[in-house]
Short mmCIF file of C-alpha atoms in Angstrom, two decimals:
data_model
loop_
_atom_site.label_atom_id
_atom_site.label_comp_id
_atom_site.label_asym_id
_atom_site.label_seq_id
_atom_site.Cartn_x
_atom_site.Cartn_y
_atom_site.Cartn_z
CA MET V 204 -65.92 75.64 -32.88
CA LYS V 205 -68.53 78.33 -32.18
CA LYS V 206 -70.68 77.08 -35.04
CA SER V 207 -70.54 73.54 -33.69
CA ILE V 208 -71.57 74.71 -30.25
CA LEU V 209 -74.44 76.78 -31.65
CA PHE V 210 -75.62 73.85 -33.75
CA ALA V 211 -75.53 71.53 -30.73
CA VAL V 212 -77.53 74.00 -28.65
CA PHE V 213 -80.03 74.44 -31.47
CA LEU V 214 -80.34 70.69 -31.88
CA LEU V 215 -80.79 70.20 -28.14
CA ASN V 216 -83.46 72.87 -28.03
CA GLY V 217 -85.15 71.25 -30.98
CA ILE V 218 -85.26 67.89 -29.20
CA VAL V 219 -86.71 69.53 -26.09
CA ALA V 220 -89.36 71.27 -28.15
CA ILE V 221 -90.34 68.03 -29.88
CA ALA V 222 -90.58 66.22 -26.53
CA GLN V 223 -92.68 69.01 -25.12
CA SER V 224 -95.14 68.88 -28.01
CA THR V 225 -95.30 65.08 -27.72
CA ASP V 226 -96.21 65.31 -24.04
CA GLU V 227 -98.86 67.93 -24.75
CA LYS V 228 -100.31 65.79 -27.52
CA ASN V 229 -100.39 62.70 -25.32
CA ILE V 230 -102.09 64.63 -22.54
CA GLU V 231 -104.68 65.90 -25.00
CA LEU V 232 -105.32 62.28 -26.00
CA ILE V 233 -105.69 61.30 -22.34
CA TYR V 234 -108.35 63.97 -21.84
CA LYS V 235 -110.07 63.02 -25.10
CA LYS V 236 -110.30 59.38 -24.00
CA ALA V 237 -111.66 60.39 -20.60
CA LEU V 238 -114.24 62.88 -21.84
CA THR V 239 -115.52 61.08 -24.96
CA GLU V 240 -115.05 57.38 -24.23
CA GLY V 241 -114.97 57.27 -20.43
CA LYS V 242 -116.17 54.23 -18.50
CA CYS V 243 -115.85 55.55 -14.95
CA TYR V 244 -119.36 56.99 -14.72
CA THR V 245 -120.90 53.71 -15.93
CA TRP V 246 -118.81 51.74 -13.45
CA LEU V 247 -119.85 54.08 -10.65
CA GLU V 248 -123.52 53.75 -11.54
CA TYR V 249 -123.28 49.98 -11.11
CA LEU V 250 -121.30 50.18 -7.86
CA SER V 251 -123.79 52.67 -6.46
CA ASN V 252 -127.17 51.59 -7.77
CA ASP V 253 -126.74 47.84 -8.28
CA ILE V 254 -124.47 47.08 -5.33
CA GLY V 255 -124.87 49.99 -2.89
CA GLY V 256 -123.13 50.67 0.41
CA ARG V 257 -120.03 48.47 0.74
CA LEU V 258 -119.09 48.36 4.42
CA SER V 259 -116.28 45.91 5.15
CA GLY V 260 -117.54 42.41 5.83
CA SER V 261 -120.85 42.94 4.04
CA LYS V 262 -122.14 40.98 1.06
CA GLN V 263 -122.09 44.24 -0.92
CA ALA V 264 -118.37 44.60 -0.28
CA ALA V 265 -117.85 41.08 -1.61
CA GLN V 266 -119.97 41.89 -4.67
CA ALA V 267 -117.87 45.01 -5.31
CA VAL V 268 -114.68 42.94 -5.20
CA GLU V 269 -116.02 40.54 -7.80
CA TYR V 270 -117.43 43.30 -10.03
CA THR V 271 -114.30 45.44 -10.15
CA LYS V 272 -112.08 42.39 -10.67
CA ASN V 273 -114.18 41.41 -13.69
CA GLN V 274 -114.11 44.93 -15.10
CA LEU V 275 -110.33 45.16 -14.76
CA GLN V 276 -109.97 41.80 -16.48
CA SER V 277 -112.02 43.12 -19.40
CA LEU V 278 -109.41 45.86 -19.95
CA GLY V 279 -106.75 43.38 -21.04
CA LEU V 280 -104.26 44.28 -18.32
CA ASP V 281 -101.20 42.06 -17.92
CA LYS V 282 -102.38 40.77 -14.56
CA VAL V 283 -105.50 41.07 -12.37
CA TYR V 284 -105.68 39.38 -8.99
CA LEU V 285 -107.10 39.51 -5.47
CA GLN V 286 -105.13 40.02 -2.27
CA GLU V 287 -106.62 38.42 0.83
CA VAL V 288 -107.20 40.58 3.91
CA MET V 289 -109.18 39.97 7.10
CA VAL V 290 -111.49 42.89 7.87
CA PRO V 291 -113.76 43.95 10.73
CA HIS V 292 -117.48 43.27 10.44
CA TRP V 293 -119.57 45.88 12.23
CA VAL V 294 -123.31 46.00 11.51
CA ARG V 295 -125.69 48.87 12.18
CA GLY V 296 -128.83 46.88 12.94
CA GLU V 297 -132.23 48.59 13.08
CA LYS V 298 -132.55 52.27 12.23
CA GLU V 299 -131.58 54.44 15.19
CA THR V 300 -134.09 56.65 17.00
CA ALA V 301 -133.61 59.66 19.26
CA TYR V 302 -135.58 62.48 20.82
CA ILE V 303 -135.18 65.43 23.16
CA LEU V 304 -137.31 64.96 26.28
CA ASP V 305 -138.21 68.41 27.64
CA ASN V 306 -140.94 68.54 30.31
CA ASN V 307 -142.49 65.37 28.88
CA VAL V 308 -142.48 66.83 25.33
CA LYS V 309 -140.67 64.58 22.85
CA THR V 310 -138.91 66.19 19.88
CA VAL V 311 -137.45 63.69 17.42
CA VAL V 312 -133.96 64.40 16.04
CA PRO V 313 -131.98 62.48 13.38
CA ILE V 314 -129.04 60.37 14.61
CA CYS V 315 -126.94 57.46 13.38
CA ALA V 316 -124.56 55.17 15.27
CA LEU V 317 -120.86 55.82 14.82
CA GLY V 318 -118.83 52.99 13.35
CA GLY V 319 -117.65 50.51 15.96
CA SER V 320 -120.09 51.71 18.60
CA ILE V 321 -121.89 49.33 20.88
CA ALA V 322 -125.67 49.23 21.12
CA THR V 323 -127.77 50.85 23.78
CA ALA V 324 -129.99 48.65 25.90
CA LYS V 325 -132.89 47.23 23.89
CA SER V 326 -135.17 49.76 25.57
CA GLY V 327 -132.77 52.60 24.68
CA LEU V 328 -130.87 55.05 26.86
CA THR V 329 -132.37 58.06 28.62
CA ALA V 330 -130.24 60.47 30.63
CA GLU V 331 -129.49 64.12 31.29
CA ILE V 332 -127.20 65.61 28.71
CA VAL V 333 -124.31 68.06 28.98
CA GLU V 334 -122.94 70.06 26.06
CA VAL V 335 -119.22 70.59 25.44
CA GLN V 336 -117.26 72.13 22.59
CA GLY V 337 -114.56 69.50 22.58
CA ILE V 338 -112.48 67.01 24.51
CA GLU V 339 -110.55 69.66 26.45
CA GLU V 340 -113.76 71.18 27.80
CA LEU V 341 -114.99 67.68 28.68
CA LYS V 342 -111.87 67.03 30.74
CA LYS V 343 -112.37 70.27 32.66
CA LEU V 344 -115.87 69.16 33.67
CA GLY V 345 -114.49 65.92 35.06
CA ALA V 346 -116.86 64.03 37.34
CA GLN V 347 -119.73 66.41 36.48
CA VAL V 348 -120.53 64.26 33.44
CA LYS V 349 -120.89 61.02 35.43
CA GLY V 350 -124.19 59.29 34.63
CA LYS V 351 -124.92 61.72 31.79
CA ILE V 352 -124.79 61.77 28.00
CA VAL V 353 -122.05 64.05 26.68
CA PHE V 354 -122.99 66.17 23.66
CA PHE V 355 -119.96 67.24 21.58
CA ASN V 356 -121.04 70.28 19.60
CA ARG V 357 -117.90 71.80 18.11
CA ALA V 358 -118.76 72.78 14.54
CA MET V 359 -116.48 72.67 11.51
CA ASP V 360 -114.76 76.04 11.09
CA PRO V 361 -116.27 77.81 8.03
CA LEU V 362 -113.25 80.12 7.63
CA HIS V 363 -111.03 77.46 6.06
CA ILE V 364 -111.33 77.50 2.27
CA GLU V 365 -109.75 74.03 2.28
CA THR V 366 -112.57 72.22 4.06
CA PHE V 367 -110.44 69.22 5.02
CA LYS V 368 -108.74 71.58 7.48
CA SER V 369 -112.15 72.28 8.99
CA TYR V 370 -112.78 68.55 9.26
CA GLY V 371 -109.40 67.91 10.85
CA GLY V 372 -110.11 70.65 13.39
CA CYS V 373 -113.01 68.85 15.02
CA VAL V 374 -113.02 65.16 14.03
CA ASP V 375 -111.17 64.21 17.23
CA GLN V 376 -114.43 64.57 19.18
CA ARG V 377 -116.02 61.96 16.93
CA TYR V 378 -113.08 59.56 17.03
CA SER V 379 -112.09 59.79 20.70
CA GLY V 380 -115.10 61.42 22.34
CA ALA V 381 -116.71 58.22 23.63
CA GLU V 382 -113.41 56.94 25.03
CA GLU V 383 -112.73 60.16 26.96
CA ALA V 384 -116.32 60.52 28.19
CA ALA V 385 -116.41 56.92 29.40
CA LYS V 386 -113.29 57.50 31.48
CA LEU V 387 -115.25 60.17 33.39
CA GLY V 388 -118.33 57.99 33.94
CA ALA V 389 -120.57 59.22 31.10
CA VAL V 390 -123.18 56.75 29.87
CA GLY V 391 -123.22 57.78 26.20
CA THR V 392 -122.11 60.42 23.71
CA ILE V 393 -123.78 62.35 20.92
CA VAL V 394 -121.51 64.09 18.38
CA ARG V 395 -122.33 66.93 15.99
CA SER V 396 -122.01 65.68 12.41
CA MET V 397 -118.89 66.65 10.47
CA ASN V 398 -120.77 68.84 8.01
CA LEU V 399 -120.52 72.54 7.13
CA ARG V 400 -124.08 72.62 5.83
CA LEU V 401 -127.19 72.81 8.02
CA ASP V 402 -129.37 69.82 7.16
CA ASP V 403 -131.08 66.77 8.64
CA TYR V 404 -128.53 64.14 7.61
CA PRO V 405 -126.48 62.60 10.43
CA HIS V 406 -122.96 61.65 9.29
CA THR V 407 -121.38 58.45 10.55
CA GLY V 408 -117.66 57.66 10.75
CA ILE V 409 -115.21 55.58 12.70
CA GLN V 410 -114.79 56.03 16.44
CA SER V 411 -112.44 54.28 18.85
CA TYR V 412 -112.68 53.12 22.46
CA GLY V 413 -108.89 53.19 22.72
CA ASP V 414 -107.58 51.14 25.63
CA LEU V 415 -110.90 50.84 27.45
CA LYS V 416 -112.04 47.43 28.60
CA GLN V 417 -115.08 46.16 26.72
CA GLU V 418 -117.30 46.50 29.80
CA GLU V 419 -116.40 50.21 29.88
CA TYR V 420 -117.66 50.92 26.34
CA ILE V 421 -120.55 53.37 25.99
CA PRO V 422 -122.84 53.89 22.98
CA THR V 423 -122.07 56.82 20.70
CA ALA V 424 -123.94 58.38 17.79
CA ALA V 425 -123.83 61.36 15.45
CA ILE V 426 -126.62 63.92 15.29
CA SER V 427 -127.42 66.05 12.22
CA THR V 428 -126.32 69.69 12.21
CA ASN V 429 -129.93 70.91 12.42
CA GLY V 430 -130.53 68.48 15.25
CA ALA V 431 -127.38 69.64 17.03
CA ASN V 432 -128.46 73.28 16.83
CA LEU V 433 -131.92 72.43 18.14
CA LEU V 434 -130.48 70.38 21.01
CA SER V 435 -128.06 73.15 21.94
CA LYS V 436 -130.84 75.75 21.91
CA SER V 437 -133.09 73.48 23.99
CA LEU V 438 -130.32 72.93 26.55
CA ALA V 439 -129.77 76.64 26.86
CA ALA V 440 -133.44 77.05 27.76
CA ASN V 441 -133.59 74.00 30.02
CA PRO V 442 -130.25 72.53 31.20
CA ASN V 443 -132.13 69.75 33.01
CA LEU V 444 -133.83 68.24 29.98
CA LYS V 445 -133.12 64.63 29.05
CA PHE V 446 -132.11 62.90 25.86
CA PHE V 447 -133.15 59.48 24.58
CA PHE V 448 -131.50 57.37 21.91
CA LYS V 449 -131.66 53.77 20.83
CA GLN V 450 -129.39 51.79 18.53
CA SER V 451 -128.77 48.06 17.98
CA CYS V 452 -125.36 47.93 16.28
CA GLU V 453 -122.81 45.20 17.04
CA THR V 454 -119.37 43.95 16.05
CA LEU V 455 -119.26 40.44 14.56
CA PRO V 456 -116.19 38.24 13.96
CA ASP V 457 -113.71 39.36 11.28
CA VAL V 458 -114.44 38.40 7.67
CA LEU V 459 -112.15 37.43 4.79
CA SER V 460 -112.16 40.09 2.07
CA HIS V 461 -109.80 41.31 -0.65
CA ASN V 462 -107.90 44.16 -2.22
CA VAL V 463 -108.38 44.17 -6.00
CA ILE V 464 -105.23 44.72 -8.09
CA GLY V 465 -104.60 45.19 -11.81
CA GLU V 466 -101.18 45.59 -13.41
CA ILE V 467 -99.42 46.74 -16.59
CA LYS V 468 -95.82 45.53 -16.58
CA GLY V 469 -93.07 48.09 -17.10
CA SER V 470 -91.00 47.94 -20.28
CA GLU V 471 -87.76 49.38 -18.85
CA SER V 472 -87.85 49.13 -15.05
CA PRO V 473 -90.53 46.55 -14.23
CA GLU V 474 -89.11 46.19 -10.71
CA ASN V 475 -90.27 49.75 -9.92
CA TYR V 476 -93.95 50.10 -9.06
CA MET V 477 -96.27 53.07 -9.49
CA ILE V 478 -99.75 52.67 -8.04
CA VAL V 479 -103.04 54.50 -8.37
CA GLY V 480 -106.01 53.67 -6.20
CA GLY V 481 -108.96 54.38 -3.96
CA HIS V 482 -110.87 52.41 -1.33
CA LEU V 483 -113.54 49.96 -2.38
CA ASP V 484 -115.40 49.90 0.93
CA SER V 485 -117.86 52.58 2.00
CA TRP V 486 -120.20 53.32 4.87
CA ASP V 487 -123.59 51.66 4.86
CA LEU V 488 -125.97 54.62 5.03
CA ALA V 489 -125.85 55.21 1.26
CA ASP V 490 -124.06 54.20 -1.94
CA GLY V 491 -120.69 55.72 -1.09
CA SER V 492 -120.57 57.37 -4.51
CA GLN V 493 -118.34 60.26 -3.48
CA ASP V 494 -116.55 58.34 -0.71
CA ASP V 495 -114.98 56.50 -2.34
CA GLY V 496 -116.75 55.05 -5.34
CA ALA V 497 -115.48 58.02 -7.31
CA GLY V 498 -111.86 57.30 -6.44
CA VAL V 499 -112.23 53.62 -7.27
CA VAL V 500 -113.60 54.18 -10.77
CA GLN V 501 -111.22 57.05 -11.50
CA SER V 502 -108.28 54.78 -10.67
CA MET V 503 -109.68 52.04 -12.90
CA GLU V 504 -110.18 54.64 -15.63
CA VAL V 505 -106.51 55.66 -15.47
CA MET V 506 -105.55 52.11 -16.42
CA ARG V 507 -108.24 51.90 -19.10
CA ILE V 508 -107.09 55.13 -20.73
CA LEU V 509 -103.42 54.21 -20.81
CA LYS V 510 -104.13 50.69 -22.02
CA ASN V 511 -106.47 52.01 -24.70
CA LEU V 512 -103.77 54.41 -25.90
CA ASN V 513 -101.37 51.45 -26.19
CA TYR V 514 -99.09 53.23 -23.77
CA LYS V 515 -96.02 51.19 -22.79
CA PRO V 516 -95.01 52.37 -19.31
CA LYS V 517 -91.37 52.39 -18.28
CA ASN V 518 -92.29 51.29 -14.75
CA THR V 519 -94.88 48.74 -13.69
CA LEU V 520 -98.27 50.41 -13.16
CA ARG V 521 -100.77 49.05 -10.67
CA VAL V 522 -104.30 49.98 -9.81
CA VAL V 523 -105.10 49.00 -6.22
CA LEU V 524 -108.65 49.04 -4.89
CA PHE V 525 -108.16 48.90 -1.14
CA MET V 526 -110.61 47.26 1.24
CA ASN V 527 -111.46 48.61 4.72
CA GLU V 528 -110.19 52.17 4.68
CA GLU V 529 -113.26 53.42 6.52
CA ASN V 530 -113.15 51.37 9.71
CA GLY V 531 -109.74 49.81 10.05
CA GLY V 532 -107.31 50.54 7.23
CA ARG V 533 -106.46 46.87 6.94
CA GLY V 534 -106.36 46.80 3.13
CA GLY V 535 -103.61 49.39 2.98
CA ALA V 536 -101.71 47.70 5.79
CA LYS V 537 -101.93 44.28 4.12
CA TYR V 538 -100.77 45.69 0.77
CA GLU V 539 -97.68 47.19 2.44
CA GLU V 540 -97.02 43.99 4.40
CA LEU V 541 -96.94 41.94 1.21
CA ALA V 542 -94.98 44.60 -0.69
CA LYS V 543 -92.27 44.35 1.97
CA GLN V 544 -92.42 40.58 1.94
CA ASN V 545 -91.98 40.56 -1.85
CA ARG V 546 -89.30 43.28 -1.68
CA GLU V 547 -91.21 45.52 -4.09
CA ASN V 548 -89.87 48.99 -4.73
CA HIS V 549 -92.68 51.55 -4.94
CA ILE V 550 -91.52 54.84 -6.44
CA PHE V 551 -94.87 56.63 -6.70
CA ALA V 552 -98.39 56.28 -5.30
CA LEU V 553 -101.49 58.32 -6.18
CA GLU V 554 -104.77 58.12 -4.28
CA SER V 555 -108.21 59.56 -4.98
CA ASP V 556 -110.30 59.78 -1.80
CA SER V 557 -111.69 63.31 -1.72
CA GLY V 558 -114.78 62.97 -3.91
CA GLY V 559 -115.56 63.18 -7.59
CA PHE V 560 -115.74 66.97 -7.87
CA SER V 561 -113.79 69.15 -10.32
CA PRO V 562 -110.06 68.51 -9.94
CA ARG V 563 -108.06 71.49 -8.71
CA GLY V 564 -104.63 69.92 -8.18
CA PHE V 565 -102.71 67.46 -6.04
CA ASN V 566 -101.18 67.17 -2.60
CA PHE V 567 -97.67 65.71 -2.48
CA GLU V 568 -95.65 63.93 0.18
CA SER V 569 -92.08 64.10 -1.14
CA ASP V 570 -88.60 65.48 -0.66
CA GLU V 571 -87.88 68.98 -1.90
CA ALA V 572 -86.03 67.91 -5.04
CA SER V 573 -88.92 65.75 -6.25
CA PHE V 574 -91.47 68.45 -5.42
CA GLU V 575 -89.50 71.08 -7.31
CA LYS V 576 -89.40 68.82 -10.36
CA ILE V 577 -93.15 68.21 -10.12
CA LEU V 578 -93.75 71.97 -10.04
CA THR V 579 -92.10 72.26 -13.47
CA TRP V 580 -94.98 70.18 -14.87
CA LYS V 581 -97.67 72.67 -13.84
CA PRO V 582 -97.86 74.17 -17.38
CA PHE V 583 -99.12 70.79 -18.64
CA PHE V 584 -102.10 70.98 -16.25
CA GLU V 585 -102.98 74.67 -16.42
CA PRO V 586 -105.01 74.41 -19.67
CA TYR V 587 -107.30 72.06 -17.74
CA PHE V 588 -107.62 74.39 -14.71
CA VAL V 589 -105.61 72.00 -12.53
CA HIS V 590 -103.24 74.40 -10.82
CA SER V 591 -102.89 73.72 -7.06
CA PHE V 592 -99.71 71.75 -6.34
CA THR V 593 -99.01 71.72 -2.62
CA LYS V 594 -97.25 69.72 0.04
CA GLY V 595 -99.80 67.71 1.99
CA HIS V 596 -101.43 64.37 2.80
CA GLY V 597 -101.48 61.88 -0.07
CA GLY V 598 -104.04 59.43 1.27
CA SER V 599 -104.85 57.02 4.08
CA ASP V 600 -104.30 53.79 2.17
CA ILE V 601 -101.04 54.76 0.46
CA GLY V 602 -99.94 56.22 3.78
CA HIS V 603 -98.91 52.69 4.78
CA LEU V 604 -96.26 52.49 2.04
CA THR V 605 -92.67 52.81 3.23
CA SER V 606 -90.52 52.19 0.14
CA ASN V 607 -87.35 54.26 0.12
CA LYS V 608 -87.77 57.71 -1.49
CA ILE V 609 -91.37 57.02 -2.54
CA VAL V 610 -93.41 60.06 -3.59
CA LYS V 611 -97.08 60.02 -2.60
CA ALA V 612 -99.84 62.17 -4.06
CA GLY V 613 -103.52 62.74 -3.49
CA LEU V 614 -105.99 64.12 -6.03
CA LYS V 615 -107.34 67.42 -4.73
CA PRO V 616 -110.84 68.15 -6.09
CA ASP V 617 -112.83 71.24 -5.15
CA SER V 618 -113.79 70.49 -1.54
CA GLN V 619 -116.65 72.92 -0.87
CA ARG V 620 -119.46 70.35 -1.20
CA TYR V 621 -117.64 67.21 -0.12
CA PHE V 622 -118.71 67.25 3.52
CA ASP V 623 -122.35 67.74 2.52
CA TYR V 624 -122.20 64.06 1.49
CA HIS V 625 -119.35 62.55 3.50
CA HIS V 626 -120.52 59.43 5.44
CA ALA V 627 -124.19 60.42 5.11
CA ALA V 628 -127.35 58.96 3.57
CA ASN V 629 -127.23 61.44 0.68
CA ASP V 630 -123.89 60.13 -0.68
CA THR V 631 -125.66 58.70 -3.69
CA PHE V 632 -124.98 58.44 -7.42
CA ASP V 633 -127.12 61.44 -8.33
CA GLY V 634 -124.69 63.67 -6.40
CA VAL V 635 -121.83 62.92 -8.80
CA ASN V 636 -121.36 64.98 -11.96
CA LYS V 637 -120.21 62.87 -14.91
CA ARG V 638 -117.92 65.48 -16.42
CA GLU V 639 -116.27 66.38 -13.12
CA LEU V 640 -115.63 62.70 -12.43
CA GLU V 641 -114.03 62.22 -15.85
CA LEU V 642 -111.88 65.34 -15.51
CA GLY V 643 -110.49 63.95 -12.26
CA ALA V 644 -109.60 60.67 -13.93
CA ALA V 645 -107.87 62.52 -16.77
CA ALA V 646 -105.84 64.63 -14.34
CA MET V 647 -104.77 61.46 -12.51
CA ALA V 648 -103.78 59.70 -15.75
CA THR V 649 -101.78 62.78 -16.77
CA LEU V 650 -99.82 62.77 -13.52
CA ILE V 651 -99.12 59.03 -13.80
CA TYR V 652 -97.93 59.54 -17.39
CA LEU V 653 -95.59 62.41 -16.47
CA VAL V 654 -94.07 60.65 -13.48
CA ASP V 655 -93.52 57.49 -15.55
CA GLN V 656 -91.98 59.41 -18.47
CA LYS V 657 -89.88 61.95 -16.63
CA GLY V 658 -89.09 60.26 -13.34
CA LEU V 659 -88.58 61.79 -9.94
#
């Protein structure tokens, strides 16, 4: 009896050891495919340099839909198709101009309109300006800001090593600043760019007028960090100086666009869906290479790698390239609407929307049991310096998914340089490192493989 038990234990351990070595070997093959045969950098070069900024509703966004659909079709996936979605169509118009007017001396500063803003008058807007560190300080000033431009100058906190925490700590002034200032009678707002670095690039981003009536809207723009510091210093010396800015942006009627979807059917549980994706749209100031061209091509690369390895997934794998994350989130919402309508069961979703820098780990939205199981897979990633597995936000587009017991994850690259480029004119192809981009794709493919093989 004892011998039988010992033999069974030995045999069981042997099976575990064989499975372990098989997983390690498959992961090595995933990294080999990514680093020696990768397509993501080539795809990104075309998206960035041949198509360019892909703001929802633009012809470039439509070109990106067609390009990525064609590339996914070339991979030999089981199914590639488009999912219709109506998206907002905001256009920037002529390049914005601004200057500090101090005792008739004009000092030009770099600005850009925030997404969804209205234009100034054709002649521009000139008014006194008042500086605040955030919305709470604005509310304390109350009627004192009436007839003035409000200057939100709260900087990103440099003490957070995870820079997305710094971003989250001050982005409310960009998103809601114009709404709150308009309620108090302000005539415009200028917002310090969400950027830890001091430079001359203004960073755009979505803003909202909330429940204001259209006639109550006021123009709002971002100013570069160098410009913000100069304006603050100038105000300290002369609180009565004036500020001028001019922008010609407008919101046009909604436009028909598409999510792009590719699929490999599951061999055991095809009714269960695992998705990997990023958002195909980007802001219009640059190519959107980091945000989120990188995530788009990494997600496509996951499917290319697994298909190229002749991997037969247990569950159905989908790559989803979402449209309109930047200024509406309608692609993610439409995907979830149709998933519900079709009664699809999503068990896992992975998003890449934090840049194409060196991968450091993943954030997970899950129950404790699933998270504990995921933590047991860390040894598979540690040889590749992917070691940070934390609870946290998976991603904006997959955030719409509501399938029962779904686990959501977000690729977590090194974030120190991300906000140097985020929503700015320097988010171009030359800022992306080929090897870092490929390492991120390999890490994503590894996680998809492990979830598919081992389950949650």
